[in-house]
XYZ file of C-alpha atoms in Angstrom:
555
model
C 9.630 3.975 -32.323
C 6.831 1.434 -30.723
C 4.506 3.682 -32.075
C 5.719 3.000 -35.135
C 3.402 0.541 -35.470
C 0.341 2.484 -36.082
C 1.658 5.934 -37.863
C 3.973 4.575 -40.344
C 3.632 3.811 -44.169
C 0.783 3.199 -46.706
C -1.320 0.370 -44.578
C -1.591 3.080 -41.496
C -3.493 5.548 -43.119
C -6.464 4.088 -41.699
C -4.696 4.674 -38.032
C -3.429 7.835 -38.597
C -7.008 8.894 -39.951
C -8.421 7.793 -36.741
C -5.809 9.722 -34.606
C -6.726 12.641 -37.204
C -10.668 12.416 -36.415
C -9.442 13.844 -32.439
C -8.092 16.628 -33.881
C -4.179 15.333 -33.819
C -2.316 16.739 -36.404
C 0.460 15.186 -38.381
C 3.563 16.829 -36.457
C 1.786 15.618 -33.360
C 1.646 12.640 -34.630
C 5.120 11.938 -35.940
C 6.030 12.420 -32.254
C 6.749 9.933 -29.688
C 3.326 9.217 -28.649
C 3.081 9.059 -24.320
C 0.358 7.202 -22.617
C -0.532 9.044 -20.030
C -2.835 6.563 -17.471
C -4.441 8.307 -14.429
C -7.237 7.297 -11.958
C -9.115 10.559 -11.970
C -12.751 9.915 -10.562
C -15.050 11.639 -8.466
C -15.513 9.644 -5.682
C -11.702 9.516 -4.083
C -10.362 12.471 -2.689
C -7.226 11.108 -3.560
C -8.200 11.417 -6.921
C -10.739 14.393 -7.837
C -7.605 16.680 -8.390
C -5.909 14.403 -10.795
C -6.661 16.077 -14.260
C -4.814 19.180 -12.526
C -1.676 16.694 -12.298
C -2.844 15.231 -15.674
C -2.262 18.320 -17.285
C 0.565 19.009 -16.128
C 2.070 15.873 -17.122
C 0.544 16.719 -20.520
C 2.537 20.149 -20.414
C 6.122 18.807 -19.244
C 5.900 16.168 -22.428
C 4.969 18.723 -25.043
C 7.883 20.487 -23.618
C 9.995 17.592 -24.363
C 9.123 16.915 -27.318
C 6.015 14.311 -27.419
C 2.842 14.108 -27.876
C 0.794 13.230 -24.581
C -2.475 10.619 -24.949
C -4.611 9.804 -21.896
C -6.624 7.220 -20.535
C -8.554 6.169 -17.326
C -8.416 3.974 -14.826
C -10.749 2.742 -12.266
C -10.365 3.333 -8.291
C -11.301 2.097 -5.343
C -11.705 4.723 -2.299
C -11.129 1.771 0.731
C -11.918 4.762 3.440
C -15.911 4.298 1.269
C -15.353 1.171 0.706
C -14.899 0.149 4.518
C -17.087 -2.198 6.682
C -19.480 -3.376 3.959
C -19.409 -5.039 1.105
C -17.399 -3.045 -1.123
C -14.362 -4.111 0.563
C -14.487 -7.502 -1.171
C -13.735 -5.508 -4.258
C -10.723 -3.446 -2.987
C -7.597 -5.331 -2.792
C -8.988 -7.163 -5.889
C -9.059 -4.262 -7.882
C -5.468 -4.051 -7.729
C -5.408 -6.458 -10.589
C -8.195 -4.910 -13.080
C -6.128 -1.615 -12.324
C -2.988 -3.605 -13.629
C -4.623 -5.276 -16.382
C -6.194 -2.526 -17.685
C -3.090 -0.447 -18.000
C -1.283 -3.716 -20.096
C -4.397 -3.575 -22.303
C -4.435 0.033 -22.820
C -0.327 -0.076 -23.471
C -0.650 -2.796 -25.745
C -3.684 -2.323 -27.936
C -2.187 1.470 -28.612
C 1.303 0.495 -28.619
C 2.627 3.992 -26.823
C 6.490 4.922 -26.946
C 6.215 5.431 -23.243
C 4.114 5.663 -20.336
C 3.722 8.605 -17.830
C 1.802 6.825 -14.919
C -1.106 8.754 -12.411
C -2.266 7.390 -9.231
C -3.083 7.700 -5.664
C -4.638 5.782 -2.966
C -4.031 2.072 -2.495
C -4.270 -0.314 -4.768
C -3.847 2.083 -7.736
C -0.097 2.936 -7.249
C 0.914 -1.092 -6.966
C -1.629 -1.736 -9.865
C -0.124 0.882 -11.971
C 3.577 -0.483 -10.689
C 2.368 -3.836 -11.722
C 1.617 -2.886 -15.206
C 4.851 -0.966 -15.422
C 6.856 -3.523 -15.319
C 5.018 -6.328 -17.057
C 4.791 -4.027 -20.413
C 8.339 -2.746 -19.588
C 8.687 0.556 -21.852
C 10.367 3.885 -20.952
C 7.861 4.732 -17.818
C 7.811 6.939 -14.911
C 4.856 7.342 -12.144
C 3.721 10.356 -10.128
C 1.311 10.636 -7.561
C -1.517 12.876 -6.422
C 0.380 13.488 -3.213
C -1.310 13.426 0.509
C -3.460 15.437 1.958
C -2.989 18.010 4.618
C -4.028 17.473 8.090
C -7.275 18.811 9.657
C -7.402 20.553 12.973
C -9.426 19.662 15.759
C -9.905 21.100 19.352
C -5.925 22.527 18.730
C -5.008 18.496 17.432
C -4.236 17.368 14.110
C -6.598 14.957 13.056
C -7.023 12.866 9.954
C -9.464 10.014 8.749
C -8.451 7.349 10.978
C -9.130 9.979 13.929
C -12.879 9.603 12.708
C -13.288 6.328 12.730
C -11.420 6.443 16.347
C -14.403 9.118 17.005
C -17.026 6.219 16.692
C -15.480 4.348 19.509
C -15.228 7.312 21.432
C -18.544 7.690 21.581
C -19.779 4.803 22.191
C -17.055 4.764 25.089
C -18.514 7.978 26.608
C -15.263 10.030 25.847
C -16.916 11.822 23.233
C -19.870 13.297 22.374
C -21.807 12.821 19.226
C -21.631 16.707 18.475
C -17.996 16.334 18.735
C -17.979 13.828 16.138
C -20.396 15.395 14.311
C -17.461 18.606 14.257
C -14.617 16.041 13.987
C -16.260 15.034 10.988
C -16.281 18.317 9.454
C -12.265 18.852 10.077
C -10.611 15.494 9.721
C -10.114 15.615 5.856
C -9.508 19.109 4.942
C -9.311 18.743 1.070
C -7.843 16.815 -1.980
C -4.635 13.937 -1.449
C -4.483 10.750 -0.294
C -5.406 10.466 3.542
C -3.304 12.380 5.773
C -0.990 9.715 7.215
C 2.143 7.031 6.415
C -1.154 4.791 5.613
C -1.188 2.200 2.653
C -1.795 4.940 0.107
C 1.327 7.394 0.882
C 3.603 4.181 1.625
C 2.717 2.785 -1.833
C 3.806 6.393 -3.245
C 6.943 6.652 -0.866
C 8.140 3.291 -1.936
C 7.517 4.357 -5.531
C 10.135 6.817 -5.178
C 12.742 4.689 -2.845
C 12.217 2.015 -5.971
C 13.213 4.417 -7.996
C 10.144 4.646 -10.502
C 9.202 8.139 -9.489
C 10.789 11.382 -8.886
C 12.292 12.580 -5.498
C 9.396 14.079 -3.706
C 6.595 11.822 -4.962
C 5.681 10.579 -1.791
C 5.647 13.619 0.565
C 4.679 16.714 -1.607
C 1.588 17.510 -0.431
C -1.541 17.593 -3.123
C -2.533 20.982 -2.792
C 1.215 22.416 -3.302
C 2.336 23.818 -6.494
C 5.516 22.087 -6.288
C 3.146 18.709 -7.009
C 2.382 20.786 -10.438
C 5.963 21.169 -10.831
C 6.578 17.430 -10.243
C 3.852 16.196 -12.576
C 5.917 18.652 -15.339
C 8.805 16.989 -14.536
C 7.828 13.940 -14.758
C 6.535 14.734 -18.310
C 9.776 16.023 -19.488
C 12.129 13.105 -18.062
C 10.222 10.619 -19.294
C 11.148 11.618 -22.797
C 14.659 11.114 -21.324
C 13.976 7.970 -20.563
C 12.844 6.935 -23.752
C 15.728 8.606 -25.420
C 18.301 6.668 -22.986
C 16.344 3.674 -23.377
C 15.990 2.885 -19.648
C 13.378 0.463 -18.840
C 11.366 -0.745 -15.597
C 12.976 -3.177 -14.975
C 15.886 -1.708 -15.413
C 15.178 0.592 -12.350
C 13.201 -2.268 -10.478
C 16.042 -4.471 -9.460
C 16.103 -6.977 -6.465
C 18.677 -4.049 -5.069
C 15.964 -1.575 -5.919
C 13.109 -3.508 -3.770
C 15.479 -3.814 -1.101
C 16.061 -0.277 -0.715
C 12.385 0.084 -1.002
C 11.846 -2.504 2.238
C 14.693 -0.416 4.212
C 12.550 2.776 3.485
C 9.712 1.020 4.178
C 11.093 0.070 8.014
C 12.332 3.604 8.403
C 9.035 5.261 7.938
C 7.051 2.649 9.469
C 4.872 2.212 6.328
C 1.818 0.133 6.643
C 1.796 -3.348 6.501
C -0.079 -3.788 2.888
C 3.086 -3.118 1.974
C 4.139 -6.708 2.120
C 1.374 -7.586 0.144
C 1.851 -4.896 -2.933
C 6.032 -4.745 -2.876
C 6.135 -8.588 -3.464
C 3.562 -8.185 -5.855
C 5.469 -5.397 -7.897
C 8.272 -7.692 -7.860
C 6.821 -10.715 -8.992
C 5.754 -8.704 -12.359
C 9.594 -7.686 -12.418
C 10.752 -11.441 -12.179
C 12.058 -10.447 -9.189
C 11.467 -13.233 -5.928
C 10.943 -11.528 -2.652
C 10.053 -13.546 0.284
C 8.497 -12.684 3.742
C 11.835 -13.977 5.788
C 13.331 -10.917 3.773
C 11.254 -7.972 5.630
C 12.905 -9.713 8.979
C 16.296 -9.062 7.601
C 15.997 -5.903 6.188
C 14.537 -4.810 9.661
C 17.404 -6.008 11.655
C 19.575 -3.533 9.537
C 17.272 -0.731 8.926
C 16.110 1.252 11.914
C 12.663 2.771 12.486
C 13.611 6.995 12.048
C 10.462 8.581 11.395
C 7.584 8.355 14.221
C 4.529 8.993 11.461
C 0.470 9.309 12.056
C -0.907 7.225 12.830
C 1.709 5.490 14.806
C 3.368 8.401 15.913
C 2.927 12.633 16.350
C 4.107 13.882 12.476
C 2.530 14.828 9.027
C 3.582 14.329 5.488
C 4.076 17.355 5.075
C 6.130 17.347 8.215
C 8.443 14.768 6.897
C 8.326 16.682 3.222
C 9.808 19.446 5.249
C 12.259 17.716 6.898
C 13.715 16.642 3.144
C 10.862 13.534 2.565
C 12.693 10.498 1.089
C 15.623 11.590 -0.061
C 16.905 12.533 3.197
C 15.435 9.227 5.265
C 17.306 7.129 2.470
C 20.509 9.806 2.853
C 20.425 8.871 6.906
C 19.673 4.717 6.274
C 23.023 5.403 3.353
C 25.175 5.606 6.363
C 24.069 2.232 7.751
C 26.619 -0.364 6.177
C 25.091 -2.579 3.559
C 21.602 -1.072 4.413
C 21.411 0.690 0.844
C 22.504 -0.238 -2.641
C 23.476 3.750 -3.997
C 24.452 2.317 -7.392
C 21.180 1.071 -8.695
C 19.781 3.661 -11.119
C 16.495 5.389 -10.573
C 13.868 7.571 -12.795
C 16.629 10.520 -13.066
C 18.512 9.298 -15.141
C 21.295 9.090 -12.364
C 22.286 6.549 -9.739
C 20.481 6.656 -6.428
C 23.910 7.910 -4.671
C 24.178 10.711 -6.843
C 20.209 11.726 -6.035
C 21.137 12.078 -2.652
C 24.109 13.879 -2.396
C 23.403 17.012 -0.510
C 20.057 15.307 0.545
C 20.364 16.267 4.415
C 17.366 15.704 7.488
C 16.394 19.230 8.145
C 14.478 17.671 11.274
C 16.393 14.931 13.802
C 13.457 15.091 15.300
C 10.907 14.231 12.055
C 13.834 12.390 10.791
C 16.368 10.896 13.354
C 19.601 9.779 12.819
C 20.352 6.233 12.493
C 22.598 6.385 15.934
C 19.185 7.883 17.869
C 16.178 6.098 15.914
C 12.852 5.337 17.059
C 13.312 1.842 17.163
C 16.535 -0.069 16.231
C 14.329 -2.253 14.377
C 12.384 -1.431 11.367
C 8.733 -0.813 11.469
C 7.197 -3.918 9.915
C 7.216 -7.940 11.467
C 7.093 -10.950 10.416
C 6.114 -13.544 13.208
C 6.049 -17.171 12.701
C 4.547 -20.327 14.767
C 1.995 -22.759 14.845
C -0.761 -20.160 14.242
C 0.644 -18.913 10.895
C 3.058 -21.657 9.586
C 3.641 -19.189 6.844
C 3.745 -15.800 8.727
C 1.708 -13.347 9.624
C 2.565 -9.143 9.217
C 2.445 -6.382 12.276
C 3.418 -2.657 12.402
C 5.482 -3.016 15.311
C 6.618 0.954 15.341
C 2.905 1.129 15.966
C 2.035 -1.267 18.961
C 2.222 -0.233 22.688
C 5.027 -1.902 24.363
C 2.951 -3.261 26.877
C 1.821 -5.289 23.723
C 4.925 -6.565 22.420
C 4.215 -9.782 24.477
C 0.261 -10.500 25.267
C -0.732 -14.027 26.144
C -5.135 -14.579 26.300
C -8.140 -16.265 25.472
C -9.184 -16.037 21.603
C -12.722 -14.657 21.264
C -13.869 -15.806 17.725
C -15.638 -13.798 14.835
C -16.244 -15.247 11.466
C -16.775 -12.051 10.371
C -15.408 -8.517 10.415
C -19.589 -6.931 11.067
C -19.519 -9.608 13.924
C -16.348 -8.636 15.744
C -17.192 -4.983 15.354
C -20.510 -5.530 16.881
C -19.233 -7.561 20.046
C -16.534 -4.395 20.392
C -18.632 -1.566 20.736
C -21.374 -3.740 22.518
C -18.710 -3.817 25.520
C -18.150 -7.691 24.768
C -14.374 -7.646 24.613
C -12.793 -7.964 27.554
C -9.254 -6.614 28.373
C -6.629 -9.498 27.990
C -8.183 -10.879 24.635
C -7.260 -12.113 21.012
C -9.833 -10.634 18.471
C -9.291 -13.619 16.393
C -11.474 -12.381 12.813
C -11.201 -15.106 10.461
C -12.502 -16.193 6.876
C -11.380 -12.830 5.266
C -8.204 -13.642 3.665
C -7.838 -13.372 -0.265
C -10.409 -16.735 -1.159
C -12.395 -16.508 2.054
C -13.315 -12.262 2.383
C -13.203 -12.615 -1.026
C -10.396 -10.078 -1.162
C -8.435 -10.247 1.814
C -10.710 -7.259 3.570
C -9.670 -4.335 5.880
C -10.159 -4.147 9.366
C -9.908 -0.555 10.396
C -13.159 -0.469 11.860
C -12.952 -2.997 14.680
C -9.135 -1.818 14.869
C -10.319 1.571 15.329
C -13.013 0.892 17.897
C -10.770 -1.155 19.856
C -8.361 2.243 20.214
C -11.819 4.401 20.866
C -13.051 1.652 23.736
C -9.546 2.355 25.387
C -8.669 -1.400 24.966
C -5.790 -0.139 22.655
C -2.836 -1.210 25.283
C -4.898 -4.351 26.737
C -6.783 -6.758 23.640
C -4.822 -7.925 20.170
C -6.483 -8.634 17.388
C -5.288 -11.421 14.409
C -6.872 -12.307 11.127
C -6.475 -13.675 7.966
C -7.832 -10.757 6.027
C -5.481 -7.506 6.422
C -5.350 -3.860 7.884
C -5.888 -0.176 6.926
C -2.565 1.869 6.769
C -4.386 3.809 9.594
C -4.530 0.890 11.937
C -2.434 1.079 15.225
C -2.184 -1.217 18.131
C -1.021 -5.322 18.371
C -2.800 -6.150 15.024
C -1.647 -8.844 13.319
C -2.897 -9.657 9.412
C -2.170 -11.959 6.698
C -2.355 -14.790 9.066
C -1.573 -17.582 6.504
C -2.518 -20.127 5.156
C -6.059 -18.588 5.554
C -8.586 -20.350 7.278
C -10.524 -20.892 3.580
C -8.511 -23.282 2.769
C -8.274 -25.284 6.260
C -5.374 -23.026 7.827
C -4.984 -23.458 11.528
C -6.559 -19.955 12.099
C -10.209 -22.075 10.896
C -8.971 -24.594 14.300
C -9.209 -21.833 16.988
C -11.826 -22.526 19.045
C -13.279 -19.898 21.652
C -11.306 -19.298 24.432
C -7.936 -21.502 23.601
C -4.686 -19.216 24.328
C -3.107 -17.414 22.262
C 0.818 -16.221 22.463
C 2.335 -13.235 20.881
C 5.620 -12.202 21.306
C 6.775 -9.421 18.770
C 10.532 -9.239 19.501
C 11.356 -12.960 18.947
C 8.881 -13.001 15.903
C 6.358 -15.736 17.115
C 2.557 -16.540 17.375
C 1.475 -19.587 18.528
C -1.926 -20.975 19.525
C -1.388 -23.065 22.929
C -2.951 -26.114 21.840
C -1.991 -29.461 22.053
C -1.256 -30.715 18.411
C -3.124 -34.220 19.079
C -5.923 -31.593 19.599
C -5.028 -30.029 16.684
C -5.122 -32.908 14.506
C -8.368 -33.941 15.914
C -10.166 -30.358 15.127
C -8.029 -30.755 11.653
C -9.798 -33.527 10.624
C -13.497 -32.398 11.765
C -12.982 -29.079 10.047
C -14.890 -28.887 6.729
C -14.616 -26.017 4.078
C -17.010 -23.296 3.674
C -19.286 -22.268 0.745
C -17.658 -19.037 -0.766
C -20.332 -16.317 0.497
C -19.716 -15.159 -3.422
C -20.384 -17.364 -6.462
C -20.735 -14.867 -9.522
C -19.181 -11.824 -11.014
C -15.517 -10.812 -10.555
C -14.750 -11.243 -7.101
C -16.038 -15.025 -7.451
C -13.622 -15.244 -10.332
C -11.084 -13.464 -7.775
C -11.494 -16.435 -5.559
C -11.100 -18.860 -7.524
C -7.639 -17.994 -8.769
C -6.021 -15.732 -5.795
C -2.676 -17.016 -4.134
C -1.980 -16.191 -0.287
C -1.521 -13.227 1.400
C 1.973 -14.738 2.262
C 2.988 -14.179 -1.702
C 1.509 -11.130 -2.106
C -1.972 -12.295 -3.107
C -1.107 -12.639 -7.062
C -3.033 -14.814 -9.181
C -2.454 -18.240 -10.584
C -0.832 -18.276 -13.548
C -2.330 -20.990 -15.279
């Protein structure tokens, strides 16, 4: 066993004395020792429940056979974190999340890892860490939370920050919000919502790395206890079998994750954190490749904040298992002989796996949309793409042609919105927040929010070069790249210049003349980074582009 390494013979005694000074006794150490990493904190909600899941996990690997160990990991709640600076330190803490995880796996050289997150970048930084130390490992999730109620409505997080631009629009009052406040987030999970946070765990499962029902179970159900046992149990089969990340995590694997992803209508961080995953696999996944996987897997599920349904609407209806069952009958949409955390192949997982719902879940000959949920749009404007939840934008919006107002900030943009600035027929163009100009590629639910609460939702679009909340609706388009930190041609826009968007034939273009162009190319100078110490700086200084997932240089 890897743990081997520290129990066995004469010159461990020091170890196993050390193991013995927490109260583990010799039979519980002659086990296979399980690292058990969770994010359990008390500032997420997606979070404050974990050590319930944690010891559960504990319980299903003492059933097994093996002796649980666990450690911490940090957390980043990006709902807190939004609109200020603590958003500079969100997307980047994807990596310290990953790092710390190889560290912890390598210094204490576990037999196998049972793997605990929730919320955004703490399932892709655990999946990162997965499959660069590559032992026997399996993830589960805190699950989402349940929907509030509100004047007879579901409601949910983003329906606050909606509430904000309701009120300064007059269609609310601030008692109302004041009440909406009170409802929105009922309890523990990850936000109620196919935001980043539930995609992350959904794709988790259509990867293959966690258990059917990861995704969708909601966090305050006792058959999330009975998951987090189960997980405990088979990853002691996994060790026994010898089945490895990477094993699981397969270029046919992320595949089937990016047709999931297009059926639920995930949110577009997705193409940040699913190339990112991969890249730790050795596994290449380019942005061309969400295009193709959309022309061949439909959009099925019609999800908040997009569309009317819960999680735990689409756990009803048979959660994963049955959207990938329905996207198995599309030819060459799913690979059903990779194998997955089971044990088994992903066509035996599903057998039997039936939509209880057409409605939640619609068949692939009635979807949604025939194409997937996600975009990739090319053009002048973003030589090297740019991302948009199509399932989520009006269809008055799938073409919009206007003037570019321009914000070099995300507090400016938000300001000029709810001061009645914006005009109906604009571009919101919010630039200098990609992954070296934010730092860390910030969120824009805010200004995307107030632009639905102004009622501008079917009339302004709104591009940058930093990204969006899960929870963001409407034609928003992110990850403009190459960013305008490093002299994209996002930094060339000047105030008022036309932009084009047309969502169905995949272009954005800024209607410029290119001698123009070249003239404002060669006037443009860069910025000074608006951080010069402490992590983030260091962040900077070695992030890659939101077009490759935002990795870091390897030197």
């Amino acid at each position: 066993m890897r743990s081997d390494a520290i129990k066995k013979g004469l010159g461990r005694a020091p170890h196993r004395s050390l193991l013995k000074a927490m109260g583990y006794t010799n039979e519980e150490i002659s086990r296979p020792l399980i690292g058990i990493g969770h994010a359990q904190n008390e500032i997420i909600p997606g979070h404050i429940h974990l050590d319930k899941i944690l010891e559960a996990v504990k319980t299903g690997v003492r059933m097994a056979g093996g002796t649980p160990i666990s450690f911490g990991t940090i957390g980043v709640c990006d709902g807190i974190a939004m609109n200020h600076m603590g958003m500079k330190y969100s997307l980047a803490s994807r990596e310290v999340i990953a790092d710390s995880v190889e560290i912890m796996a390598q210094a204490h050289p576990f037999d196998a890892l049972v793997l605990i997150p929730n919320c955004d970048k703490v399932t892709p930084g655990m999946l990162m860490a997965m499959l660069r130390v590559n032992i026997p490992a399996i993830m589960v999730s805190g699950g989402p939370m349940l929907t509030g109620r509100f004047q007879g409505k579901d409601v949910h997080l983003v329906s606050v920050f909606e509430g904000v631009g309701r009120v300064k629009a007059n269609t609310m009052t601030p008692e109302e919000l004041d009440e909406l406040e009170d409802a929105a987030c009922p309890g523990c999970g990850s936000c109620a919502g196919m935001f980043t946070a539930n995609s992350m765990n959904c794709l988790t499962e259509a990867i293959g790395l966690g258990l059917p029902g990861n995704g969708t179970i909601p966090a305050v159900s006792a058959a999330r206890i009975r998951l987090a046992k189960q997980a405990g149990m088979k990853v002691m089969e996994l060790l026994e079998k010898n089945i490895m990340p990477r094993d699981i995590a397969t270029k046919e694997a992320f595949e089937n994750a990016m047709a999931v992803d297009m059926a639920l209508g995930c949110s577009t961080n997705t193409v940040l954190h699913v190339p990112a995953i991969a890249h730790e696999a050795g596994v290449d996944l380019t942005l061309d490749l969400f295009n193709k996987v959309s022309e061949k897997a439909p959009h099925l599920c019609s999800l908040i904040p997009g569309g009317p349904h819960s999680l735990q609407q689409l756990n009803e209806a048979g959660g994963v298992p049955a959207v990938m069952n329905e996207l198995l009958k599309l030819e060459s949409c799913l690979h059903s002989d990779v194998i997955t955390a089971t044990g088994k192949t992903l066509g035996e997982n599903l057998k039997g796996k039936d939509s209880r719902d057409s409605e939640i879940i619609r068949p692939t000959d009635n979807p949604y949309h025939r194409q997937g949920g996600i975009a990739v749009l090319y053009g002048n404007l973003a030589p090297d793409g740019a991302v948009v939840k199509q399932s989520a934008v009006a269809d008055e919006m799938l073409t919009h042609a206007g003037p570019a107002r321009i914000f070099d900030s995300e507090e400016a943009a938000q300001s000029a919105i709810l001061g009645g600035k914006i005009n109906p027929g604009d571009v919101i163009v919010i630039r200098y927040c990609g992954p070296k100009g934010g730092p860390g590629m910030p969120e824009m639910l805010s200004p995307t929010s107030a632009i639905i609460g102004m009622g501008l939702g079917k009339s302004v679009a709104l591009i940058t070069d930093g990204r969006f909340s899960g929870g963001t609706q409407g034609a928003c388009l992110g990850h403009i790249s190459p960013e305008a930190a490093v002299g994209g041609p996002i930094a060339l826009v000047k105030e008022g210049d036309k932009i084009s968007i047309n969502i169905p034939e995949k272009e954005i273009r800024l209607e410029v003349d290119e001698d123009e162009l070249e003239q404002r190319r060669k006037m443009w100078q860069p910025r000074e980074a608006n951080i010069t110490t402490g992590y983030v700086a260091r962040y900077a200084r070695q992030v890659t582009s939101g077009s490759t997932g935002a990795v870091l240089k390897e030197e």
